[in-house]
PDB file of C-alpha atoms in Angstrom:
ATOM      1  CA  MET A   1     -63.033-105.445 -71.001  1.00  0.00           C
ATOM      2  CA  THR A   2     -61.021-108.218 -72.651  1.00  0.00           C
ATOM      3  CA  GLY A   3     -60.842-106.587 -76.082  1.00  0.00           C
ATOM      4  CA  GLY A   4     -63.101-105.764 -78.976  1.00  0.00           C
ATOM      5  CA  PRO A   5     -64.449-108.120 -81.652  1.00  0.00           C
ATOM      6  CA  MET A   6     -61.209-107.807 -83.671  1.00  0.00           C
ATOM      7  CA  GLN A   7     -59.057-108.957 -80.737  1.00  0.00           C
ATOM      8  CA  LEU A   8     -61.438-111.819 -79.929  1.00  0.00           C
ATOM      9  CA  ALA A   9     -61.439-112.990 -83.542  1.00  0.00           C
ATOM     10  CA  MET A  10     -57.653-112.811 -83.609  1.00  0.00           C
ATOM     11  CA  ARG A  11     -57.346-114.956 -80.471  1.00  0.00           C
ATOM     12  CA  GLU A  12     -59.801-117.520 -81.839  1.00  0.00           C
ATOM     13  CA  TRP A  13     -57.884-117.656 -85.123  1.00  0.00           C
ATOM     14  CA  ARG A  14     -54.577-118.190 -83.365  1.00  0.00           C
ATOM     15  CA  GLN A  15     -56.045-120.919 -81.156  1.00  0.00           C
ATOM     16  CA  MET A  16     -57.480-122.683 -84.195  1.00  0.00           C
ATOM     17  CA  GLY A  17     -54.147-122.275 -85.983  1.00  0.00           C
ATOM     18  CA  LYS A  18     -52.543-124.748 -83.562  1.00  0.00           C
ATOM     19  CA  TRP A  19     -54.645-127.529 -85.092  1.00  0.00           C
ATOM     20  CA  ARG A  20     -55.334-126.091 -88.530  1.00  0.00           C
ATOM     21  CA  GLY A  21     -52.521-128.003 -90.210  1.00  0.00           C
ATOM     22  CA  LEU A  22     -53.653-131.397 -88.944  1.00  0.00           C
ATOM     23  CA  ILE A  23     -57.292-130.592 -89.711  1.00  0.00           C
ATOM     24  CA  SER A  24     -56.331-129.605 -93.254  1.00  0.00           C
ATOM     25  CA  ALA A  25     -54.278-132.772 -93.710  1.00  0.00           C
ATOM     26  CA  PHE A  26     -57.187-134.874 -92.405  1.00  0.00           C
ATOM     27  CA  ALA A  27     -59.563-133.146 -94.839  1.00  0.00           C
ATOM     28  CA  ILE A  28     -57.190-133.726 -97.767  1.00  0.00           C
ATOM     29  CA  GLY A  29     -56.848-137.400 -96.832  1.00  0.00           C
ATOM     30  CA  LEU A  30     -60.634-137.698 -96.669  1.00  0.00           C
ATOM     31  CA  LEU A  31     -60.977-136.048-100.088  1.00  0.00           C
ATOM     32  CA  LEU A  32     -58.375-138.380-101.625  1.00  0.00           C
ATOM     33  CA  GLY A  33     -60.187-141.328-100.074  1.00  0.00           C
ATOM     34  CA  VAL A  34     -63.432-140.221-101.709  1.00  0.00           C
ATOM     35  CA  THR A  35     -61.936-139.559-105.144  1.00  0.00           C
ATOM     36  CA  GLY A  36     -59.557-142.550-105.105  1.00  0.00           C
ATOM     37  CA  PRO A  37     -56.867-141.226-107.468  1.00  0.00           C
ATOM     38  CA  PHE A  38     -54.201-143.335-109.236  1.00  0.00           C
ATOM     39  CA  GLY A  39     -56.536-146.318-109.557  1.00  0.00           C
ATOM     40  CA  SER A  40     -57.088-146.737-105.823  1.00  0.00           C
ATOM     41  CA  GLN A  41     -60.859-146.342-106.328  1.00  0.00           C
ATOM     42  CA  THR A  42     -61.078-149.787-107.918  1.00  0.00           C
ATOM     43  CA  SER A  43     -57.961-151.526-106.617  1.00  0.00           C
ATOM     44  CA  LEU A  44     -58.591-150.960-102.900  1.00  0.00           C
ATOM     45  CA  THR A  45     -61.583-151.609-100.680  1.00  0.00           C
ATOM     46  CA  PRO A  46     -63.193-148.486 -99.162  1.00  0.00           C
ATOM     47  CA  ILE A  47     -61.748-149.090 -95.682  1.00  0.00           C
ATOM     48  CA  VAL A  48     -58.241-149.722 -97.019  1.00  0.00           C
ATOM     49  CA  ARG A  49     -58.526-146.819 -99.469  1.00  0.00           C
ATOM     50  CA  TYR A  50     -59.579-144.279 -96.836  1.00  0.00           C
ATOM     51  CA  SER A  51     -56.962-145.529 -94.377  1.00  0.00           C
ATOM     52  CA  PHE A  52     -54.247-145.440 -97.026  1.00  0.00           C
ATOM     53  CA  TRP A  53     -54.923-141.876 -98.142  1.00  0.00           C
ATOM     54  CA  MET A  54     -55.375-140.657 -94.567  1.00  0.00           C
ATOM     55  CA  VAL A  55     -51.958-142.003 -93.626  1.00  0.00           C
ATOM     56  CA  MET A  56     -50.439-140.551 -96.809  1.00  0.00           C
ATOM     57  CA  ALA A  57     -51.934-137.111 -96.122  1.00  0.00           C
ATOM     58  CA  LEU A  58     -50.760-137.078 -92.508  1.00  0.00           C
ATOM     59  CA  ALA A  59     -47.289-138.251 -93.542  1.00  0.00           C
ATOM     60  CA  GLY A  60     -47.298-135.579 -96.243  1.00  0.00           C
ATOM     61  CA  PHE A  61     -48.191-132.986 -93.631  1.00  0.00           C
ATOM     62  CA  GLY A  62     -45.234-134.098 -91.511  1.00  0.00           C
ATOM     63  CA  ALA A  63     -42.909-133.947 -94.512  1.00  0.00           C
ATOM     64  CA  VAL A  64     -44.055-130.413 -95.378  1.00  0.00           C
ATOM     65  CA  VAL A  65     -43.540-129.215 -91.808  1.00  0.00           C
ATOM     66  CA  ALA A  66     -40.065-130.752 -91.697  1.00  0.00           C
ATOM     67  CA  VAL A  67     -39.034-129.214 -95.023  1.00  0.00           C
ATOM     68  CA  GLU A  68     -40.415-125.796 -94.021  1.00  0.00           C
ATOM     69  CA  ARG A  69     -38.080-125.773 -91.022  1.00  0.00           C
ATOM     70  CA  VAL A  70     -34.923-126.558 -92.955  1.00  0.00           C
ATOM     71  CA  LEU A  71     -35.630-124.806 -96.251  1.00  0.00           C
ATOM     72  CA  PRO A  72     -33.948-121.374 -96.470  1.00  0.00           C
ATOM     73  CA  THR A  73     -36.542-118.646 -96.179  1.00  0.00           C
ATOM     74  CA  ILE A  74     -37.649-117.142 -99.455  1.00  0.00           C
ATOM     75  CA  ALA A  75     -39.254-113.690 -99.154  1.00  0.00           C
ATOM     76  CA  PRO A  76     -39.438-113.571 -95.319  1.00  0.00           C
ATOM     77  CA  GLY A  77     -42.815-112.657 -93.878  1.00  0.00           C
ATOM     78  CA  ARG A  78     -44.956-114.151 -96.654  1.00  0.00           C
ATOM     79  CA  LYS A  79     -45.462-117.385 -98.547  1.00  0.00           C
ATOM     80  CA  THR A  80     -44.666-117.048-102.246  1.00  0.00           C
ATOM     81  CA  ALA A  81     -45.543-119.432-105.071  1.00  0.00           C
ATOM     82  CA  MET A  82     -41.825-120.192-105.427  1.00  0.00           C
ATOM     83  CA  ARG A  83     -41.600-121.227-101.789  1.00  0.00           C
ATOM     84  CA  PHE A  84     -44.667-123.490-102.050  1.00  0.00           C
ATOM     85  CA  VAL A  85     -43.235-125.207-105.116  1.00  0.00           C
ATOM     86  CA  ALA A  86     -39.851-125.659-103.396  1.00  0.00           C
ATOM     87  CA  ILE A  87     -41.482-127.168-100.303  1.00  0.00           C
ATOM     88  CA  ALA A  88     -43.613-129.493-102.412  1.00  0.00           C
ATOM     89  CA  ALA A  89     -40.675-130.583-104.555  1.00  0.00           C
ATOM     90  CA  ALA A  90     -38.412-131.271-101.577  1.00  0.00           C
ATOM     91  CA  SER A  91     -41.012-133.046 -99.456  1.00  0.00           C
ATOM     92  CA  ALA A  92     -42.165-135.148-102.417  1.00  0.00           C
ATOM     93  CA  VAL A  93     -38.801-136.944-102.563  1.00  0.00           C
ATOM     94  CA  PRO A  94     -39.175-138.931 -99.310  1.00  0.00           C
ATOM     95  CA  MET A  95     -42.952-139.138 -99.829  1.00  0.00           C
ATOM     96  CA  THR A  96     -42.468-140.860-103.202  1.00  0.00           C
ATOM     97  CA  PHE A  97     -40.492-143.663-101.546  1.00  0.00           C
ATOM     98  CA  PHE A  98     -42.920-143.764 -98.637  1.00  0.00           C
ATOM     99  CA  GLY A  99     -45.862-143.954-101.024  1.00  0.00           C
ATOM    100  CA  ALA A 100     -44.256-146.777-103.010  1.00  0.00           C
ATOM    101  CA  TRP A 101     -43.600-148.685 -99.779  1.00  0.00           C
ATOM    102  CA  ALA A 102     -47.175-148.066 -98.535  1.00  0.00           C
ATOM    103  CA  ILE A 103     -48.658-149.239-101.827  1.00  0.00           C
ATOM    104  CA  GLY A 104     -46.633-152.412-101.456  1.00  0.00           C
ATOM    105  CA  LEU A 105     -48.272-152.974 -98.071  1.00  0.00           C
ATOM    106  CA  VAL A 106     -51.866-152.581 -99.258  1.00  0.00           C
ATOM    107  CA  ARG A 107     -51.196-154.324-102.577  1.00  0.00           C
ATOM    108  CA  PRO A 108     -48.782-157.157-101.780  1.00  0.00           C
ATOM    109  CA  GLY A 109     -46.379-157.878-104.590  1.00  0.00           C
ATOM    110  CA  ARG A 110     -46.644-154.410-106.120  1.00  0.00           C
ATOM    111  CA  THR A 111     -43.167-152.967-106.618  1.00  0.00           C
ATOM    112  CA  PHE A 112     -41.770-149.918-108.394  1.00  0.00           C
ATOM    113  CA  SER A 113     -38.788-149.719-110.661  1.00  0.00           C
ATOM    114  CA  PRO A 114     -36.600-146.567-110.663  1.00  0.00           C
ATOM    115  CA  LEU A 115     -38.396-145.324-113.786  1.00  0.00           C
ATOM    116  CA  GLN A 116     -41.771-145.945-112.180  1.00  0.00           C
ATOM    117  CA  LEU A 117     -40.660-144.012-109.103  1.00  0.00           C
ATOM    118  CA  LEU A 118     -39.690-141.104-111.355  1.00  0.00           C
ATOM    119  CA  ALA A 119     -43.114-141.271-112.987  1.00  0.00           C
ATOM    120  CA  LEU A 120     -44.788-141.364-109.557  1.00  0.00           C
ATOM    121  CA  TYR A 121     -42.854-138.360-108.252  1.00  0.00           C
ATOM    122  CA  PRO A 122     -44.833-135.579-110.095  1.00  0.00           C
ATOM    123  CA  TYR A 123     -48.140-136.875-108.743  1.00  0.00           C
ATOM    124  CA  VAL A 124     -46.771-137.014-105.216  1.00  0.00           C
ATOM    125  CA  ALA A 125     -45.342-133.504-105.638  1.00  0.00           C
ATOM    126  CA  LEU A 126     -48.783-132.238-106.707  1.00  0.00           C
ATOM    127  CA  ILE A 127     -50.376-133.643-103.557  1.00  0.00           C
ATOM    128  CA  GLN A 128     -47.572-132.144-101.467  1.00  0.00           C
ATOM    129  CA  LEU A 129     -48.163-128.773-103.109  1.00  0.00           C
ATOM    130  CA  ILE A 130     -51.839-128.942-102.148  1.00  0.00           C
ATOM    131  CA  ILE A 131     -50.927-129.852 -98.572  1.00  0.00           C
ATOM    132  CA  ALA A 132     -48.285-127.099 -98.345  1.00  0.00           C
ATOM    133  CA  ARG A 133     -50.777-124.464 -99.454  1.00  0.00           C
ATOM    134  CA  ALA A 134     -53.614-125.805 -97.321  1.00  0.00           C
ATOM    135  CA  ILE A 135     -51.644-125.718 -94.073  1.00  0.00           C
ATOM    136  CA  SER A 136     -50.049-122.339 -94.773  1.00  0.00           C
ATOM    137  CA  HIS A 137     -50.403-119.816 -91.928  1.00  0.00           C
ATOM    138  CA  ASP A 138     -50.286-116.931 -94.374  1.00  0.00           C
ATOM    139  CA  ASP A 139     -53.963-116.753 -95.250  1.00  0.00           C
ATOM    140  CA  GLN A 140     -55.819-113.514 -95.805  1.00  0.00           C
ATOM    141  CA  LEU A 141     -57.838-113.623 -92.603  1.00  0.00           C
ATOM    142  CA  PRO A 142     -54.932-113.231 -90.168  1.00  0.00           C
ATOM    143  CA  GLN A 143     -53.451-110.604 -92.480  1.00  0.00           C
ATOM    144  CA  ALA A 144     -56.681-108.651 -92.327  1.00  0.00           C
ATOM    145  CA  LEU A 145     -56.886-109.062 -88.576  1.00  0.00           C
ATOM    146  CA  THR A 146     -53.313-108.124 -87.864  1.00  0.00           C
ATOM    147  CA  ALA A 147     -53.067-105.289 -90.345  1.00  0.00           C
ATOM    148  CA  GLU A 148     -52.508-102.060 -88.534  1.00  0.00           C
ATOM    149  CA  GLN A 149     -55.769-100.177 -88.390  1.00  0.00           C
ATOM    150  CA  PRO A 150     -55.772 -96.425 -88.919  1.00  0.00           C
ATOM    151  CA  PRO A 151     -56.441 -94.624 -85.644  1.00  0.00           C
ATOM    152  CA  ALA A 152     -60.052 -93.579 -85.273  1.00  0.00           C
ATOM    153  CA  SER A 153     -60.770 -89.878 -85.301  1.00  0.00           C
ATOM    154  CA  PRO A 154     -61.162 -88.658 -81.722  1.00  0.00           C
ATOM    155  CA  GLU A 155     -64.642 -87.667 -80.604  1.00  0.00           C
ATOM    156  CA  TYR A 156     -66.027 -85.886 -77.582  1.00  0.00           C
ATOM    157  CA  PRO A 157     -67.599 -88.195 -74.978  1.00  0.00           C
ATOM    158  CA  ARG A 158     -71.282 -88.729 -75.609  1.00  0.00           C
ATOM    159  CA  GLU A 159     -72.194 -87.995 -72.003  1.00  0.00           C
ATOM    160  CA  PHE A 160     -70.472 -84.628 -72.318  1.00  0.00           C
ATOM    161  CA  VAL A 161     -72.014 -83.693 -75.659  1.00  0.00           C
ATOM    162  CA  ALA A 162     -75.465 -84.720 -74.429  1.00  0.00           C
ATOM    163  CA  LYS A 163     -75.372 -81.914 -71.840  1.00  0.00           C
ATOM    164  CA  LEU A 164     -75.216 -79.267 -74.574  1.00  0.00           C
ATOM    165  CA  PRO A 165     -78.092 -77.777 -76.562  1.00  0.00           C
ATOM    166  CA  VAL A 166     -78.442 -79.518 -79.907  1.00  0.00           C
ATOM    167  CA  ASP A 167     -77.236 -76.493 -81.890  1.00  0.00           C
ATOM    168  CA  LEU A 168     -74.040 -76.252 -79.795  1.00  0.00           C
ATOM    169  CA  ARG A 169     -72.883 -79.836 -80.108  1.00  0.00           C
ATOM    170  CA  ARG A 170     -70.307 -79.064 -82.785  1.00  0.00           C
ATOM    171  CA  ASP A 171     -67.393 -76.713 -83.450  1.00  0.00           C
ATOM    172  CA  ILE A 172     -66.317 -76.582 -79.789  1.00  0.00           C
ATOM    173  CA  LEU A 173     -63.606 -73.981 -79.195  1.00  0.00           C
ATOM    174  CA  ALA A 174     -62.913 -73.999 -75.474  1.00  0.00           C
ATOM    175  CA  LEU A 175     -64.185 -74.864 -72.009  1.00  0.00           C
ATOM    176  CA  GLU A 176     -64.135 -72.270 -69.226  1.00  0.00           C
ATOM    177  CA  ALA A 177     -64.629 -72.992 -65.537  1.00  0.00           C
ATOM    178  CA  GLU A 178     -67.293 -70.911 -63.769  1.00  0.00           C
ATOM    179  CA  ASP A 179     -67.643 -72.047 -60.149  1.00  0.00           C
ATOM    180  CA  HIS A 180     -69.214 -75.495 -60.283  1.00  0.00           C
ATOM    181  CA  TYR A 181     -70.306 -74.998 -63.865  1.00  0.00           C
ATOM    182  CA  LEU A 182     -68.560 -75.203 -67.171  1.00  0.00           C
ATOM    183  CA  ARG A 183     -69.065 -72.723 -69.976  1.00  0.00           C
ATOM    184  CA  VAL A 184     -68.693 -74.399 -73.340  1.00  0.00           C
ATOM    185  CA  HIS A 185     -67.636 -71.973 -76.051  1.00  0.00           C
ATOM    186  CA  THR A 186     -68.475 -72.899 -79.645  1.00  0.00           C
ATOM    187  CA  LEU A 187     -68.564 -71.087 -82.972  1.00  0.00           C
ATOM    188  CA  HIS A 188     -72.323 -70.906 -82.577  1.00  0.00           C
ATOM    189  CA  GLY A 189     -72.511 -69.528 -79.048  1.00  0.00           C
ATOM    190  CA  SER A 190     -71.917 -70.781 -75.523  1.00  0.00           C
ATOM    191  CA  ALA A 191     -73.771 -72.705 -72.843  1.00  0.00           C
ATOM    192  CA  LEU A 192     -73.376 -73.546 -69.165  1.00  0.00           C
ATOM    193  CA  VAL A 193     -73.381 -77.157 -68.062  1.00  0.00           C
ATOM    194  CA  LEU A 194     -73.125 -78.630 -64.584  1.00  0.00           C
ATOM    195  CA  MET A 195     -69.688 -80.173 -64.695  1.00  0.00           C
ATOM    196  CA  ARG A 196     -66.206 -79.516 -63.373  1.00  0.00           C
ATOM    197  CA  LEU A 197     -63.442 -78.513 -65.755  1.00  0.00           C
ATOM    198  CA  ALA A 198     -61.137 -81.152 -64.284  1.00  0.00           C
ATOM    199  CA  ASP A 199     -63.688 -83.878 -64.980  1.00  0.00           C
ATOM    200  CA  ALA A 200     -64.304 -82.676 -68.517  1.00  0.00           C
ATOM    201  CA  ALA A 201     -60.589 -82.399 -69.325  1.00  0.00           C
ATOM    202  CA  ALA A 202     -59.958 -85.895 -67.982  1.00  0.00           C
ATOM    203  CA  ALA A 203     -62.787 -87.386 -70.053  1.00  0.00           C
ATOM    204  CA  ILE A 204     -61.934 -85.729 -73.383  1.00  0.00           C
ATOM    205  CA  ASP A 205     -59.443 -87.400 -75.722  1.00  0.00           C
ATOM    206  CA  PRO A 206     -56.122 -85.504 -75.376  1.00  0.00           C
ATOM    207  CA  ARG A 207     -55.864 -85.374 -79.162  1.00  0.00           C
ATOM    208  CA  LEU A 208     -58.800 -82.976 -79.187  1.00  0.00           C
ATOM    209  CA  GLY A 209     -57.232 -80.298 -77.017  1.00  0.00           C
ATOM    210  CA  LEU A 210     -55.400 -79.309 -73.867  1.00  0.00           C
ATOM    211  CA  ARG A 211     -56.059 -77.758 -70.488  1.00  0.00           C
ATOM    212  CA  VAL A 212     -53.892 -74.656 -70.731  1.00  0.00           C
ATOM    213  CA  HIS A 213     -54.935 -72.939 -67.501  1.00  0.00           C
ATOM    214  CA  ARG A 214     -56.645 -73.815 -64.264  1.00  0.00           C
ATOM    215  CA  SER A 215     -59.805 -72.224 -65.701  1.00  0.00           C
ATOM    216  CA  TRP A 216     -59.481 -73.106 -69.383  1.00  0.00           C
ATOM    217  CA  TRP A 217     -59.366 -76.074 -71.693  1.00  0.00           C
ATOM    218  CA  VAL A 218     -58.826 -75.286 -75.382  1.00  0.00           C
ATOM    219  CA  ALA A 219     -59.746 -77.339 -78.433  1.00  0.00           C
ATOM    220  CA  LYS A 220     -56.950 -77.931 -80.925  1.00  0.00           C
ATOM    221  CA  ASP A 221     -59.172 -76.956 -83.854  1.00  0.00           C
ATOM    222  CA  GLY A 222     -60.271 -73.827 -82.034  1.00  0.00           C
ATOM    223  CA  VAL A 223     -56.837 -72.198 -81.825  1.00  0.00           C
ATOM    224  CA  ARG A 224     -55.810 -69.678 -84.471  1.00  0.00           C
ATOM    225  CA  SER A 225     -52.407 -68.853 -83.012  1.00  0.00           C
ATOM    226  CA  LEU A 226     -50.249 -68.695 -79.904  1.00  0.00           C
ATOM    227  CA  GLU A 227     -49.258 -65.168 -78.950  1.00  0.00           C
ATOM    228  CA  SER A 228     -47.695 -63.092 -76.213  1.00  0.00           C
ATOM    229  CA  SER A 229     -49.642 -60.196 -74.731  1.00  0.00           C
ATOM    230  CA  ALA A 230     -48.462 -57.996 -71.878  1.00  0.00           C
ATOM    231  CA  GLY A 231     -45.740 -60.480 -71.043  1.00  0.00           C
ATOM    232  CA  ARG A 232     -48.042 -63.486 -70.874  1.00  0.00           C
ATOM    233  CA  ALA A 233     -48.773 -66.285 -73.307  1.00  0.00           C
ATOM    234  CA  ILE A 234     -52.243 -66.563 -74.784  1.00  0.00           C
ATOM    235  CA  ALA A 235     -54.054 -68.804 -77.224  1.00  0.00           C
ATOM    236  CA  ARG A 236     -56.070 -66.757 -79.698  1.00  0.00           C
ATOM    237  CA  LEU A 237     -59.137 -68.684 -80.745  1.00  0.00           C
ATOM    238  CA  VAL A 238     -60.722 -68.535 -84.181  1.00  0.00           C
ATOM    239  CA  ASP A 239     -63.415 -66.184 -82.801  1.00  0.00           C
ATOM    240  CA  ASP A 240     -60.670 -63.858 -81.418  1.00  0.00           C
ATOM    241  CA  THR A 241     -61.196 -64.916 -77.812  1.00  0.00           C
ATOM    242  CA  GLU A 242     -57.942 -64.678 -75.815  1.00  0.00           C
ATOM    243  CA  VAL A 243     -57.282 -67.604 -73.507  1.00  0.00           C
ATOM    244  CA  PRO A 244     -54.428 -67.381 -70.962  1.00  0.00           C
ATOM    245  CA  ILE A 245     -51.804 -70.113 -70.938  1.00  0.00           C
ATOM    246  CA  SER A 246     -50.054 -70.882 -67.680  1.00  0.00           C
ATOM    247  CA  ARG A 247     -46.277 -71.296 -67.691  1.00  0.00           C
ATOM    248  CA  SER A 248     -46.533 -74.910 -66.649  1.00  0.00           C
ATOM    249  CA  ASN A 249     -48.656 -75.680 -69.718  1.00  0.00           C
ATOM    250  CA  LEU A 250     -46.842 -73.489 -72.241  1.00  0.00           C
ATOM    251  CA  ALA A 251     -44.525 -76.197 -73.572  1.00  0.00           C
ATOM    252  CA  ALA A 252     -47.394 -78.641 -74.088  1.00  0.00           C
ATOM    253  CA  ALA A 253     -49.456 -75.910 -75.748  1.00  0.00           C
ATOM    254  CA  ARG A 254     -46.678 -75.147 -78.200  1.00  0.00           C
ATOM    255  CA  THR A 255     -46.367 -78.812 -79.033  1.00  0.00           C
ATOM    256  CA  LEU A 256     -50.089 -79.282 -79.654  1.00  0.00           C
ATOM    257  CA  PHE A 257     -51.036 -75.918 -81.129  1.00  0.00           C
ATOM    258  CA  GLY A 258     -47.721 -74.707 -82.545  1.00  0.00           C
TER     259      GLY A 258
END
């Protein structure tokens, strides 16, 4: 087995994450090429417009990545709105000058005065904010995948339970070895099944109980108390059955049943 669906999904997400930033930047550039903001819809031909915005988006992606690496971490472990705004604001500074230079290339003779650059800056910062959020690795899917899952409640193996009569497949108290058979004690009676105690104890989740003696395995929920009788340790079950506990298993029994 290579892992369940959750592990497979996590691996696929991580593999996609290597390219997710560039894919997001490409998609943003394509969207800007379609919408043609800031007058580029009419002032540029389709080929020039798409190429221009694709280059701007990819350059914006690079600026965001660079700023993320040098910007002091705010709220480690998660991306906050404050951090997105800071990244966008910082990366928009070089991108404003780059954008003005690039516009001069596609529209020869177009120049920007200092005041015009200041007016251009908020629009560039908005695009950078969109890019910063789009390429963030802090989306809900990886959080959901990596969140620690509560441990599943232990259950008896199906192949073991299937050997029992239907009315004895619940409220198991203990297992007792009888030659090559196994007597399963429950609150509703007992039954013999063809199985070795060692095999049953090895197959059952250790959270469900413990083999306390060479002839006995006891369910955790089946023990009322641990007692001493005639100088020997016993586990008293909820139906008053006394199960001997060997010295070698006494410490483990106290830990599980105590």
